[in-house]
Tab-separated table of C-alpha atoms and ligand atoms in Angstrom:
chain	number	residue	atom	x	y	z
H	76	UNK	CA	13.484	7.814	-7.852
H	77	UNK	CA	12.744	6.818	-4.059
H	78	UNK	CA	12.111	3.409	-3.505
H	79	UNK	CA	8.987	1.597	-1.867
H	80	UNK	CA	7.950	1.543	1.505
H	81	UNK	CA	8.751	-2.210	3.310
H	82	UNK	CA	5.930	-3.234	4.903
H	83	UNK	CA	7.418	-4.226	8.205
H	84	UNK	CA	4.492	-7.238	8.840
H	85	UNK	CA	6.788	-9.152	11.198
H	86	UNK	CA	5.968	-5.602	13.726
H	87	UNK	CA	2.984	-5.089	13.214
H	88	UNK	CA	1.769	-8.957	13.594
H	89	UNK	CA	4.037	-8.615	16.790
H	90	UNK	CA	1.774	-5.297	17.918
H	91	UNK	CA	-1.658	-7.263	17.043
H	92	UNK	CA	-0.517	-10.148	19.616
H	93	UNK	CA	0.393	-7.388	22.056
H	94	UNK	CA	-3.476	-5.972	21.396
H	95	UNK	CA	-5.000	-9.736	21.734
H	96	UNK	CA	-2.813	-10.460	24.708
H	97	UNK	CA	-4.242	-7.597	26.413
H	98	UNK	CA	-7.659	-7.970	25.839
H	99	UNK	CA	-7.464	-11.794	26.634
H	100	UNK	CA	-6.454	-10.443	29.974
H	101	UNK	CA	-9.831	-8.215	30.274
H	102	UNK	CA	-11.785	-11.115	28.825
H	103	UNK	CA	-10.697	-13.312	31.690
H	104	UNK	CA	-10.242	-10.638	34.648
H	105	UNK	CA	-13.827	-9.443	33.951
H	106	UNK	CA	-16.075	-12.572	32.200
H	107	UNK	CA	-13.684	-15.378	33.080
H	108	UNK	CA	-13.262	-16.938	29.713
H	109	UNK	CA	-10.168	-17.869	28.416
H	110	UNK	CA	-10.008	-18.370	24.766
H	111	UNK	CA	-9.276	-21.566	23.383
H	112	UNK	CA	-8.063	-22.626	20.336
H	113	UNK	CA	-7.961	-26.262	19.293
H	114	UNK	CA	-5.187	-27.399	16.238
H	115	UNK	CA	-6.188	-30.803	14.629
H	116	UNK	CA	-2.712	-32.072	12.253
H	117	UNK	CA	-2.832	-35.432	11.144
H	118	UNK	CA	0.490	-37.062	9.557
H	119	UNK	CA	3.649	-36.554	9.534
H	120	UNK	CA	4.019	-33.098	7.161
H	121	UNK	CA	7.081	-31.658	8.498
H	122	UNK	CA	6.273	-28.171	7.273
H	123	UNK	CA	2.831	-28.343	8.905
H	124	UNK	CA	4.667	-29.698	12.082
H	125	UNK	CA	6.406	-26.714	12.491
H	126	UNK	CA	3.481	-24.613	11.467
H	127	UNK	CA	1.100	-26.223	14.054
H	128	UNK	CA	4.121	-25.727	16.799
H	129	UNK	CA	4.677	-21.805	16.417
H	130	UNK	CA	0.661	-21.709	16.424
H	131	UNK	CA	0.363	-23.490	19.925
H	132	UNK	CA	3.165	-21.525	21.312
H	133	UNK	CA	1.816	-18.198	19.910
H	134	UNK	CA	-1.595	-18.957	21.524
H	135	UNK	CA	0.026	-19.768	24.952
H	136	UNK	CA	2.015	-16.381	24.618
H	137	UNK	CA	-1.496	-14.089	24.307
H	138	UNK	CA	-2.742	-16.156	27.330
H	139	UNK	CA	-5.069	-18.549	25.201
H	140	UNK	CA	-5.956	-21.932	25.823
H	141	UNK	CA	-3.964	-24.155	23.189
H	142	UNK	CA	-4.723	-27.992	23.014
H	143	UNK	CA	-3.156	-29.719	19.671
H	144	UNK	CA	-4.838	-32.795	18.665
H	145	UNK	CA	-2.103	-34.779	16.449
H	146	UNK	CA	-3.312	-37.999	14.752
H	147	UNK	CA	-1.931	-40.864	12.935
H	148	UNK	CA	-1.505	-40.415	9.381
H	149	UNK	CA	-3.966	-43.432	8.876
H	150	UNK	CA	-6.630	-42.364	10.260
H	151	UNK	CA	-9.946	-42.159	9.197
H	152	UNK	CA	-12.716	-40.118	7.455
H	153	UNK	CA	-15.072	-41.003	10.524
H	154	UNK	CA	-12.871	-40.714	13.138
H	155	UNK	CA	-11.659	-36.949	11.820
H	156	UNK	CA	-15.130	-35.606	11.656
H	157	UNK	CA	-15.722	-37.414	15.019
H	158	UNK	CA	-13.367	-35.484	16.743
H	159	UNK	CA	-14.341	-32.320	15.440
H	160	UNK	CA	-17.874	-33.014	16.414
H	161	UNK	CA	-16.056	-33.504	20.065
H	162	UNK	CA	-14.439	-30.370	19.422
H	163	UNK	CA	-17.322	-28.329	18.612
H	164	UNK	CA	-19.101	-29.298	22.260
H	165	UNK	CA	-16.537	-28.502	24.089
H	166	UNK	CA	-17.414	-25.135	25.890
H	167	UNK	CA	-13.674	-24.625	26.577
H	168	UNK	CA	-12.565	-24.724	22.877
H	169	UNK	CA	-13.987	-22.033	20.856
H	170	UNK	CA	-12.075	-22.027	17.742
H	171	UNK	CA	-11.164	-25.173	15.648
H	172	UNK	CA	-8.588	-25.114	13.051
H	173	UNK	CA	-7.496	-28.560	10.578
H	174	UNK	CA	-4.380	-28.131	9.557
H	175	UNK	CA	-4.809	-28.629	5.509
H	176	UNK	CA	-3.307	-30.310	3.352
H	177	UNK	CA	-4.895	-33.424	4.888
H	178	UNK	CA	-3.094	-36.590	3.997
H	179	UNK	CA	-4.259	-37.912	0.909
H	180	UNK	CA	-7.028	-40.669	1.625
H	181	UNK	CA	-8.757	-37.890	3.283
H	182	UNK	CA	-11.651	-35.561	1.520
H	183	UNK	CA	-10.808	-31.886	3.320
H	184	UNK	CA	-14.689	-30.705	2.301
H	185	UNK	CA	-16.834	-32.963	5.018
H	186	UNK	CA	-14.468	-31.948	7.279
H	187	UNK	CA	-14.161	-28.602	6.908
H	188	UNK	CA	-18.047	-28.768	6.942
H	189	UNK	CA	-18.495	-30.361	10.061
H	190	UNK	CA	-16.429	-27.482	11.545
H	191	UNK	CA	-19.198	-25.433	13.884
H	192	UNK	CA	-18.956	-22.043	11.704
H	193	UNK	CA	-18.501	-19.882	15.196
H	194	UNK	CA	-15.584	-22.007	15.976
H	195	UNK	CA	-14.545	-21.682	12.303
H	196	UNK	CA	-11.476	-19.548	12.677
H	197	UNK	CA	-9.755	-20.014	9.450
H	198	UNK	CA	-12.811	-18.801	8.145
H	199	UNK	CA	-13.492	-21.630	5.255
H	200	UNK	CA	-16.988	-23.277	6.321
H	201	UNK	CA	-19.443	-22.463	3.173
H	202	UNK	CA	-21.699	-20.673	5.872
H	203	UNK	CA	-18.551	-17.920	6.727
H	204	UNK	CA	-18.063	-17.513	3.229
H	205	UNK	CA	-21.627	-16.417	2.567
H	206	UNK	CA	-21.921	-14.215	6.130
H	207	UNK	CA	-18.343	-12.627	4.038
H	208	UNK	CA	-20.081	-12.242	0.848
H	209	UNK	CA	-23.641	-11.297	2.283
H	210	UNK	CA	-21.352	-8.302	4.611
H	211	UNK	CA	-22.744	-10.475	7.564
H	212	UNK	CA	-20.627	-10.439	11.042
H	213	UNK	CA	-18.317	-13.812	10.725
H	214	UNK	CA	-15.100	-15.492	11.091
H	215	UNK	CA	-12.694	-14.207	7.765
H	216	UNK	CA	-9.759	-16.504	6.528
H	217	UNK	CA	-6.563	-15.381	8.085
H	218	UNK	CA	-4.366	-14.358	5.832
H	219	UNK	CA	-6.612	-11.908	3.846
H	220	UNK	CA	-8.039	-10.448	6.916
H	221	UNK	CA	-3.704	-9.846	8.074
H	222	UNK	CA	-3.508	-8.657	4.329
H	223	UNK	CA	-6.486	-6.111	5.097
H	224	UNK	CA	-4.999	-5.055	7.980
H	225	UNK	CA	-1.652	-4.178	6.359
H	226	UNK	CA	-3.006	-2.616	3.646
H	227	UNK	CA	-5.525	-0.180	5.863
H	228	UNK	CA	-2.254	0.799	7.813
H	229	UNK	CA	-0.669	2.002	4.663
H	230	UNK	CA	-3.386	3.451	2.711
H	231	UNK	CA	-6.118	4.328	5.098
H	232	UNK	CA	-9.149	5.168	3.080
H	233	UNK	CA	-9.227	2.853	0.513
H	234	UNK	CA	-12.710	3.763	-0.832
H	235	UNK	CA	-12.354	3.936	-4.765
H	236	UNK	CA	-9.183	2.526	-5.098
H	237	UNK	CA	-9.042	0.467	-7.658
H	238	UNK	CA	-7.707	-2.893	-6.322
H	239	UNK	CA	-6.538	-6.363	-8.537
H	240	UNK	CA	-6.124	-9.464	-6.652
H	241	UNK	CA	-3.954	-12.085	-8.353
H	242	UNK	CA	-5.228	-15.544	-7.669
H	243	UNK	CA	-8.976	-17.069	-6.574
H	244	UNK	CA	-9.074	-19.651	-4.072
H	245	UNK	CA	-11.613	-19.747	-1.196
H	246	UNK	CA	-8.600	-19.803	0.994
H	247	UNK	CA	-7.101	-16.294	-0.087
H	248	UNK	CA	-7.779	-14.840	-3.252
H	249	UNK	CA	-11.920	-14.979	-2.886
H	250	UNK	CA	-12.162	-13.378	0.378
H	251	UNK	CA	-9.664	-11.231	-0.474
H	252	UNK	CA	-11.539	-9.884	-3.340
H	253	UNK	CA	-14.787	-9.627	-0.388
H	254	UNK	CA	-13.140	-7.693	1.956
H	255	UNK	CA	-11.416	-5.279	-0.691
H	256	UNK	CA	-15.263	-4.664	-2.070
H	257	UNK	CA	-16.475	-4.389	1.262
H	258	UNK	CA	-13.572	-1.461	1.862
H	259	UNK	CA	-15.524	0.302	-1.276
H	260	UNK	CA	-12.489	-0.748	-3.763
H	261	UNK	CA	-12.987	-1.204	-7.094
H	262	UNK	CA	-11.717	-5.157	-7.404
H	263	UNK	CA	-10.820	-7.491	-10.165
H	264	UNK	CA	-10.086	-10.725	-9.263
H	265	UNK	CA	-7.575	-12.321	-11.721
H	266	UNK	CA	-6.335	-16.100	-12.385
H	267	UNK	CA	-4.701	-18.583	-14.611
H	268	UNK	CA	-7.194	-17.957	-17.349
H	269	UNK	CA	-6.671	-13.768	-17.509
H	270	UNK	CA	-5.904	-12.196	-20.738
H	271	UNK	CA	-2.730	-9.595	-20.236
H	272	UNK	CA	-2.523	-10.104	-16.717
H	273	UNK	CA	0.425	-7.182	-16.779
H	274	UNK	CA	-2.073	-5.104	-18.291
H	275	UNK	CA	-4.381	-6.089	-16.007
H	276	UNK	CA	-2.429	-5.396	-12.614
H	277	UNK	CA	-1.147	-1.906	-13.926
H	278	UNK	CA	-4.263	-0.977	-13.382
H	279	UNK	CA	-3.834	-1.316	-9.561
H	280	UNK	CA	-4.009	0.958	-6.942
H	281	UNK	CA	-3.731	-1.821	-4.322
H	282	UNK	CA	-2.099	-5.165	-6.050
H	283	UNK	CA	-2.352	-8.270	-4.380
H	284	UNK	CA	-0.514	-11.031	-5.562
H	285	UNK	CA	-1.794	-15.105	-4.513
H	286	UNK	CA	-0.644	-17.483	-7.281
H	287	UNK	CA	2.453	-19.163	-5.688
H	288	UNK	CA	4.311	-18.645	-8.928
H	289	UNK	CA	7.578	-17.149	-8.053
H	290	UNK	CA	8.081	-13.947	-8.931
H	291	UNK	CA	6.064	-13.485	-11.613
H	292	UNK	CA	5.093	-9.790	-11.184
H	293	UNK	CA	7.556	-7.842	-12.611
H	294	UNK	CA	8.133	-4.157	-11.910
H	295	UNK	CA	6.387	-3.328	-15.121
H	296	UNK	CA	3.364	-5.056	-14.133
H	297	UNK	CA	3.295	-2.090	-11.565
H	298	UNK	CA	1.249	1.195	-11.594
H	299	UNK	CA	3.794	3.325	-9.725
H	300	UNK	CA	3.206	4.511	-6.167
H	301	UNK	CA	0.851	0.989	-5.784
H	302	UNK	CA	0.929	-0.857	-2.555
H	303	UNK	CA	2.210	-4.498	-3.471
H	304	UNK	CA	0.894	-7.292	-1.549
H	305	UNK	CA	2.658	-10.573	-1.735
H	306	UNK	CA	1.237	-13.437	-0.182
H	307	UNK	CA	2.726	-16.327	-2.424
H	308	UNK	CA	5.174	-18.590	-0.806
H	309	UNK	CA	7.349	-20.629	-3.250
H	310	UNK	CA	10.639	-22.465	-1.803
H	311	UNK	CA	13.718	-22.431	-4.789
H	312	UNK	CA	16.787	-23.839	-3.956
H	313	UNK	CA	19.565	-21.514	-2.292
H	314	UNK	CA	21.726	-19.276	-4.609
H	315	UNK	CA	24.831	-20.463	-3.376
H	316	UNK	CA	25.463	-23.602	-4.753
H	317	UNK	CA	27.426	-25.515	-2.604
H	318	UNK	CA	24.423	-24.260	0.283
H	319	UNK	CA	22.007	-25.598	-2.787
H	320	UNK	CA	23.667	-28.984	-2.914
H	321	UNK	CA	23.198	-29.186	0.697
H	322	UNK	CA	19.576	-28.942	0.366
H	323	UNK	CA	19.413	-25.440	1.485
H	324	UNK	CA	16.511	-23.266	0.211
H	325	UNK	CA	15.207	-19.579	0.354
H	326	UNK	CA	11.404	-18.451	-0.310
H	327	UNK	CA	10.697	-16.077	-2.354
H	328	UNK	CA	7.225	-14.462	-3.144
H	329	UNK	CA	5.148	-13.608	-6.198
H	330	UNK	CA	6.826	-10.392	-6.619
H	331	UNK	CA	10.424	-9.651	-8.263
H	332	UNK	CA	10.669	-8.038	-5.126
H	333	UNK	CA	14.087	-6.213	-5.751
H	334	UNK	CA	12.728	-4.623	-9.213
H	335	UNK	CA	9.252	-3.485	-7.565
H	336	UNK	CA	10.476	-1.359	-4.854
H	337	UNK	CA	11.552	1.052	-7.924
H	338	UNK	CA	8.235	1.075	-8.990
H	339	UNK	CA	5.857	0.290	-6.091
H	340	UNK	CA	5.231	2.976	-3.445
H	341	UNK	CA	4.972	0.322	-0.604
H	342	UNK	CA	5.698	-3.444	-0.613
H	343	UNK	CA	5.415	-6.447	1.527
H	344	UNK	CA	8.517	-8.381	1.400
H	345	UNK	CA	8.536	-12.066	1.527
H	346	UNK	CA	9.266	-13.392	4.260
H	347	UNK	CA	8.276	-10.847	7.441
H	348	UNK	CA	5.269	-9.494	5.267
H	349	UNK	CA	2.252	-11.587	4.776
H	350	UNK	CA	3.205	-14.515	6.705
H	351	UNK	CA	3.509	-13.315	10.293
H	352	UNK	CA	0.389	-11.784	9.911
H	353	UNK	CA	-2.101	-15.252	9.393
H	354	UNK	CA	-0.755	-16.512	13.005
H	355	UNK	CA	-1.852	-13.226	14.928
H	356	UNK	CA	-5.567	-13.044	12.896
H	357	UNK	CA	-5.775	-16.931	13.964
H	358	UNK	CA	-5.733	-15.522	17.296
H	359	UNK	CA	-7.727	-12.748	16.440
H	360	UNK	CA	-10.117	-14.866	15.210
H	361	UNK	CA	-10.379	-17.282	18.419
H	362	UNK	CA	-10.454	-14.006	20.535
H	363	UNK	CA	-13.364	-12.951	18.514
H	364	UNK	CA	-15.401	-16.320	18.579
H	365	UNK	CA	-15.401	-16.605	22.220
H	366	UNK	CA	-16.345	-12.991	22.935
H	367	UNK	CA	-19.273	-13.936	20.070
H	368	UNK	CA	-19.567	-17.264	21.780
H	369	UNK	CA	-20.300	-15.371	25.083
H	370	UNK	CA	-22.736	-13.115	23.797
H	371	UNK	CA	-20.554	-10.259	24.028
H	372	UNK	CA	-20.568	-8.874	20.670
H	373	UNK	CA	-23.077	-9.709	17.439
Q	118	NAP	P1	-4.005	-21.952	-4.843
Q	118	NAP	O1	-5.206	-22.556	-4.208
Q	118	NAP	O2	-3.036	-22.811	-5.582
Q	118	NAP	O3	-4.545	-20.823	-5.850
Q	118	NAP	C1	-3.672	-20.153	-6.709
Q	118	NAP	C2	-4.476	-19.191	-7.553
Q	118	NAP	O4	-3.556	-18.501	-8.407
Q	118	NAP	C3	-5.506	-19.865	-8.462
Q	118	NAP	O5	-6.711	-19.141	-8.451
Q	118	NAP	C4	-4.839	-19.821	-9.844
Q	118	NAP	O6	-5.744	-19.635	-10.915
Q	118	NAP	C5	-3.979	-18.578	-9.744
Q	118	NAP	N1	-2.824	-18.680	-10.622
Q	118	NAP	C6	-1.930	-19.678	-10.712
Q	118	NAP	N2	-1.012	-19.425	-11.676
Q	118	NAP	C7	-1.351	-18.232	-12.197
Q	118	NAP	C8	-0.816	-17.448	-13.226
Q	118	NAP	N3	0.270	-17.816	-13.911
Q	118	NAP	N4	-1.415	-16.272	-13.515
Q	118	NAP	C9	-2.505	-15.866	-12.839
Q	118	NAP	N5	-3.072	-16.587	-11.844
Q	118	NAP	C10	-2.498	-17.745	-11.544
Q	118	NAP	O7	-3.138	-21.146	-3.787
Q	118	NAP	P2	-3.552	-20.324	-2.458
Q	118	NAP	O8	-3.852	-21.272	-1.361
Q	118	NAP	O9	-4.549	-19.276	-2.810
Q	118	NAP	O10	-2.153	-19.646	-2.137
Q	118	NAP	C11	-1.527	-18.784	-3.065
Q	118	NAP	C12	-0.108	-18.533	-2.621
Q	118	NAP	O11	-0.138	-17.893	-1.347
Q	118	NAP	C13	0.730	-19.793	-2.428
Q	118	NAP	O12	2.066	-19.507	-2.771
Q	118	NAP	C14	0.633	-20.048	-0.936
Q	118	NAP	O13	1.749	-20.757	-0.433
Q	118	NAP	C15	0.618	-18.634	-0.416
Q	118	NAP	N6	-0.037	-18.496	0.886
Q	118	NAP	C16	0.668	-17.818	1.828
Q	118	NAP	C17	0.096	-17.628	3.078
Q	118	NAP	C18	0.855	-16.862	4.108
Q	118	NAP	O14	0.609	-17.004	5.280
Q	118	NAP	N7	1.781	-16.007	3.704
Q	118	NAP	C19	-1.171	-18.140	3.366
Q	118	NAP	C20	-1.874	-18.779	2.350
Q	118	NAP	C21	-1.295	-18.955	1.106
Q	118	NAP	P3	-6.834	-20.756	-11.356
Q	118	NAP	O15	-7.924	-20.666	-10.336
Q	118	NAP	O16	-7.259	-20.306	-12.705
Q	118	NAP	O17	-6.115	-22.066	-11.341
């Protein structure tokens, strides 16, 4: 039997970035806008340090405006919301991103709420959720709309596939499931709760998996020939043991990945599948809002 298609998502995020960076070029040449994308990260979160780093230096390398707003762990509710209040007046910044998890004295929903929903470009404000759900012209959450992308590259037509998306936050799973419908799929969205979730993803066409539980699909959770999408992210300590005792560790996804490539007919391997993807839509995104911004697209 011939084994699955790797999604190569490390290239293709690397050809997006190529296609902003070009058209941030035009955008300035001929309307004089550069786009500008403001990073809030308060604490200390080391992964989110290095997170909010490669974002900055990503959005200097398509020719963007970066400006990364780094606060003390302690601070406040007020002064948060305050800053993203400043943010959202400033005609040079046109997308605003918080770097969640917030520490934990912090309520994430005002914020996110104060968040001007043009400048929202992870795509979580209640109003982009509805302009997703309503098939209104918005700002999507990254990593579905890089999960969209991939898929449509692979597949092409996806009307009346029938598509099951593992997992049913507002972050990935939800607008997943929107965007899916929206591409005239047939969607289930399944969670925690699901009865016979292997039954339940065998019927998929287009499986997407977003429960950060580590590897839980197994190969015969998979129709053959479906694309496999893994987005789930789960850190387990190295297999070598003396590496393990050093504190070394290795991600894995939410796919058995080595079992599903005998099954699936294209798979996203984790990592260089999903994850290179959500940086380039974040740009995508702030590319978007300040052409929108500008009045130069609905
Ligand atoms: P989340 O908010 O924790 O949501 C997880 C979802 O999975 C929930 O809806 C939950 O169901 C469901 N779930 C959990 N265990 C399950 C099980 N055993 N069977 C079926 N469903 C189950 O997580 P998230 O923010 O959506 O992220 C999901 C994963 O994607 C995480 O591993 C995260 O690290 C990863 N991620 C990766 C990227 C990337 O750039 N690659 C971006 C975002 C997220 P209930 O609602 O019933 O609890």
């Amino acid at each position: 039997m011939t084994q699955a298609r790797i999604i190569d998502g490390k290239a293709f995020a690397a050809g997006l970035r190529a296609r902003i960076g070009e058209d941030v070029a035009k955008l300035k040449a001929l309307h004089r806008i550069q786009p500008g994308l403001a990073v809030v990260l308060v604490g200390e979160d080391p992964a989110s340090q290095i997170y909010v780093k490669s974002k900055g230096e990503q959005t200097e390398a398509a020719g963007m405006r970066s400006e990364t707003h780094r606060l003390p762990a302690n601070t406040s509710q007020a002064e948060l919301i305050q800053l993203v209040s400043k943010l959202n007046a400033d005609k040079d910044i046109h997308g605003i991103l918080v770097q969640l998890p917030l520490p934990g004295h912090l309520d994430s929903a005002p914020v996110i709420a104060a968040i001007h929903p043009d400048k929202d470009v992870d795509g979580l404000t209640v109003t982009n959720a509805g302009r997703l759900a309503s098939g209104l012209p918005g700002l999507v959450s990254c990593t579905p709309a890089g999960c969209l992308m991939l898929i449509k590259d692979v597949v092409g037509d996806l009307s009346g596939k029938t598509a099951v998306v593992v997992g049913r936050s507002n972050l990935m799973g939800k607008p997943m499931a929107q965007l899916l419908l929206q591409a005239d799929c047939t969607v289930t969205i399944a969670h925690s709760r699901t009865k016979d979730l292997p039954a339940v993803c065998r019927q998929a066409d287009i499986l997407v998996a977003a429960a950060g539980r580590a590897e839980m699909v197994r190969s015969d959770w998979i129709k053959p020939g479906a694309v496999v999408i893994d987005v789930g992210i789960t850190r387990l300590p190295s297999r070598d043991p003396d590496a393990a005792a050093a504190g070394k560790t290795r991600i894995v996804g939410d796919v058995a990945f080595e079992e599903a490539l005998e099954v699936a007919g294209a798979i996203t391997p984790v990592p260089g599948g999903v994850g290179p993807m959500t940086i380039a839509c974040l740009l995508d995104n702030t590319l978007i809002a300040a052409r929108r911004l500008a009045g130069l697209e609905p």
